[in-house]
Tab-separated table of C-alpha atoms in Angstrom:
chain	number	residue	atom	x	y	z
R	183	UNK	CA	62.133	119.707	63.450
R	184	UNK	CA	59.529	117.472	65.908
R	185	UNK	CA	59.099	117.774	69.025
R	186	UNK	CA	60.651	114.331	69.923
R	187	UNK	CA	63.782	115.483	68.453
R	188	UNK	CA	63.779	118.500	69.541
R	189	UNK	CA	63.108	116.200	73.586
R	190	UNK	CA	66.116	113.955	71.959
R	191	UNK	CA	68.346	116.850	71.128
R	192	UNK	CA	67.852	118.128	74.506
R	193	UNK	CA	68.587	115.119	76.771
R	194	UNK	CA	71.753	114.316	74.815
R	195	UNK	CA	72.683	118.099	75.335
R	196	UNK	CA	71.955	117.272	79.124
R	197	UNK	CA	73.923	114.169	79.314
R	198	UNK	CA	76.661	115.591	77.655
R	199	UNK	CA	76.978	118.349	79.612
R	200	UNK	CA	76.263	117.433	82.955
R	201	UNK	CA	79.228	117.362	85.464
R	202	UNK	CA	77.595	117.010	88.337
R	203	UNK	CA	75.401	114.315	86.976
R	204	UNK	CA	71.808	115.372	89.053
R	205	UNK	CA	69.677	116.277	86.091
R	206	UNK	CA	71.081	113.129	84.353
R	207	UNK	CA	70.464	110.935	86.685
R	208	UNK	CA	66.447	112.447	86.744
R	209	UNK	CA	66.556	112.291	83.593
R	210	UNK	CA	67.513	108.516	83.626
R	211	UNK	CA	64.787	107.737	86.356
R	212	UNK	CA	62.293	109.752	84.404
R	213	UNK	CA	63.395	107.946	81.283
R	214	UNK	CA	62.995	104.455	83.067
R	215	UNK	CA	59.761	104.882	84.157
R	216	UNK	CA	58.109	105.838	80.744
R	217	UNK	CA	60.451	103.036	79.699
R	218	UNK	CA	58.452	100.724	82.290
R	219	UNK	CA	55.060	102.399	81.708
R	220	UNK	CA	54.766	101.551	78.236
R	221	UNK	CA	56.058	98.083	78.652
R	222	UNK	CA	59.388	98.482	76.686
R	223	UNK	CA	57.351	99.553	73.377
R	224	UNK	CA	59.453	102.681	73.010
R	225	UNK	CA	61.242	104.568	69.828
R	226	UNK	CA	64.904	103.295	69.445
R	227	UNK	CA	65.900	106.874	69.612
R	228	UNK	CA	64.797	106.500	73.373
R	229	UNK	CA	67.490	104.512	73.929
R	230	UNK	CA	70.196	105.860	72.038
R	231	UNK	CA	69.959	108.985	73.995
R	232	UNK	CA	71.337	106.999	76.966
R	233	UNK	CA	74.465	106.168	74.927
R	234	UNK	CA	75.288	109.547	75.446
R	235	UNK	CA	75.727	109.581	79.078
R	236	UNK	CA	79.253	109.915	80.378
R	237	UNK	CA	79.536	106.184	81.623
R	238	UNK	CA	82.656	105.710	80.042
R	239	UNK	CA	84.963	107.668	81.386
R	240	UNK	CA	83.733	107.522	84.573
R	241	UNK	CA	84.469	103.768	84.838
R	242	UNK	CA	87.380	104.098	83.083
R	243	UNK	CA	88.615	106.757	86.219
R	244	UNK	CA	86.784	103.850	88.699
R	245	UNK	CA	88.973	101.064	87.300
R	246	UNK	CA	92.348	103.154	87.534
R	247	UNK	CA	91.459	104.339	90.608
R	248	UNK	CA	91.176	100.338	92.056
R	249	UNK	CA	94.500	99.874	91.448
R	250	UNK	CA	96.136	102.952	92.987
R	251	UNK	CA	93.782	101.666	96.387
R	252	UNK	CA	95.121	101.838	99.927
R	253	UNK	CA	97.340	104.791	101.134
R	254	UNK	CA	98.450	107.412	99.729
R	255	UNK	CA	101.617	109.295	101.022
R	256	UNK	CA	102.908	109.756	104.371
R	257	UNK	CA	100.674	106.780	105.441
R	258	UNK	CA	97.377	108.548	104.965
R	259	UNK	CA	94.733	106.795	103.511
R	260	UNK	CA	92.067	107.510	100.671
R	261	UNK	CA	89.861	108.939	103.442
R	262	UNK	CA	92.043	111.199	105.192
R	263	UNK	CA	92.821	109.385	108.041
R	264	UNK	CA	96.045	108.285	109.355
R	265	UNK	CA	94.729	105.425	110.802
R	266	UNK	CA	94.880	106.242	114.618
R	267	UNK	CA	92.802	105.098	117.252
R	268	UNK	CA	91.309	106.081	120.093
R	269	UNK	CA	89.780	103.416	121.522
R	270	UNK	CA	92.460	101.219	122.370
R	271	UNK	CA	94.571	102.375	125.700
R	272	UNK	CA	96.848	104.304	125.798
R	273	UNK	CA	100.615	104.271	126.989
R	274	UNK	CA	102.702	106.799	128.489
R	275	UNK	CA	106.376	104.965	127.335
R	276	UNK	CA	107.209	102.314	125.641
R	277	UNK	CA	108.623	100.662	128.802
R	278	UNK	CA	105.142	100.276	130.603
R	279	UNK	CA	103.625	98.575	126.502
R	280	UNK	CA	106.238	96.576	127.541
R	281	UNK	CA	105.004	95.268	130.501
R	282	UNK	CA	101.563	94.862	129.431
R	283	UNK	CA	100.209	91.484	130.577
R	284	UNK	CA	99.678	88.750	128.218
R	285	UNK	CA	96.044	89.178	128.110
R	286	UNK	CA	95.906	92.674	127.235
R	287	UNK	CA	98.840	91.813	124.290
R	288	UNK	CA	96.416	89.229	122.685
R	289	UNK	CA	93.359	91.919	123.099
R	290	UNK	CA	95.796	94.401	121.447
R	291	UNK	CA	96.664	92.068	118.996
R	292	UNK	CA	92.777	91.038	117.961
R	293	UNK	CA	91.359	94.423	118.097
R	294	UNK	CA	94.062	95.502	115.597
R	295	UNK	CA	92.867	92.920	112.822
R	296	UNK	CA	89.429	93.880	113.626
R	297	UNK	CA	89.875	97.491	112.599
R	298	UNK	CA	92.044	96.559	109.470
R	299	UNK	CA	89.182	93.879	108.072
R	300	UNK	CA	86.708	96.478	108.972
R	301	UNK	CA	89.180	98.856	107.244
R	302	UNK	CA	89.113	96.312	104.390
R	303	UNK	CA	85.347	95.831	104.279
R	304	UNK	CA	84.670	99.466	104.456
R	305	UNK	CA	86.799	100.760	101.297
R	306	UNK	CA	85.414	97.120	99.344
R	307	UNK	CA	81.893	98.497	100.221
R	308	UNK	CA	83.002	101.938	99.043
R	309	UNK	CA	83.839	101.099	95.712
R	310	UNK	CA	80.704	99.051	95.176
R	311	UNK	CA	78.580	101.915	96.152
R	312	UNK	CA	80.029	103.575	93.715
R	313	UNK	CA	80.299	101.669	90.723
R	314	UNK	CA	76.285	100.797	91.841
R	315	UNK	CA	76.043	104.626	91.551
R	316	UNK	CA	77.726	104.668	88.563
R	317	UNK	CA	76.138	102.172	86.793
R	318	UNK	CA	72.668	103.110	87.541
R	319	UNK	CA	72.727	107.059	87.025
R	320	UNK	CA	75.206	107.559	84.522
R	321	UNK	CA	77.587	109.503	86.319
């Protein structure tokens, strides 16, 4: 057996076997770069070693996981939190929340649909990180 096989044999081994995905993904940058170096001119068994990285089911789990987004039970959401906040005030009964004046309802009001588009914007730019991650290391 060659060397380059023996190299071949070896990265598939790593791809295959990687669960944590670090030495694939180092072996993807290092794989790029001689990729780059030697202006795409490379053996076709180059590239078929990255057909061996676990993109697959990895997206597949992304894409399932898309649907099921938002919160989970008991009103918590994918990141743990229940949603509270402490930066808005605070009442000591429901009476006084009551009473609040009309300008404090409508700042009430607007701060809430801040924090759920931020909410919104946050888990959108979660997922892209992600499938960005994905996508580019071979997770």
């Amino acid at each position: 057996m060659q060397d380059c096989e023996l190299v071949l044999q070896a990265f598939i081994q790593v791809f295959k076997n990687d669960v944590t995905a670090v030495h694939s993904q180092t072996l993807v940058r290092l794989i790029a770069r001689m990729i780059k170096e030697r202006k795409f001119q490379v053996h076709p068994n180059v590239l078929s070693s990255l057909m061996h990285l676990r993109l697959r089911t990895e997206l597949e789990s992304m894409r399932d996981g898309k649907r099921g987004r938002g919160k989970g039970p008991r009103g918590i959401s994918a990141r743990g939190d229940k949603g509270g906040d402490d930066d808005r005030p605070k009442f000591k009964s429901d009476v006084r929340k009551k009473w609040q004046t009309k300008n404090q309802k409508k700042r009430e009001k607007e701060m809430k649909e801040v924090r759920k588009e931020q909410a919104e914007a946050e888990a959108e730019v979660d997922q892209e990180e992600r499938a960005q991650v994905v996508s580019l290391y071979g997770l």
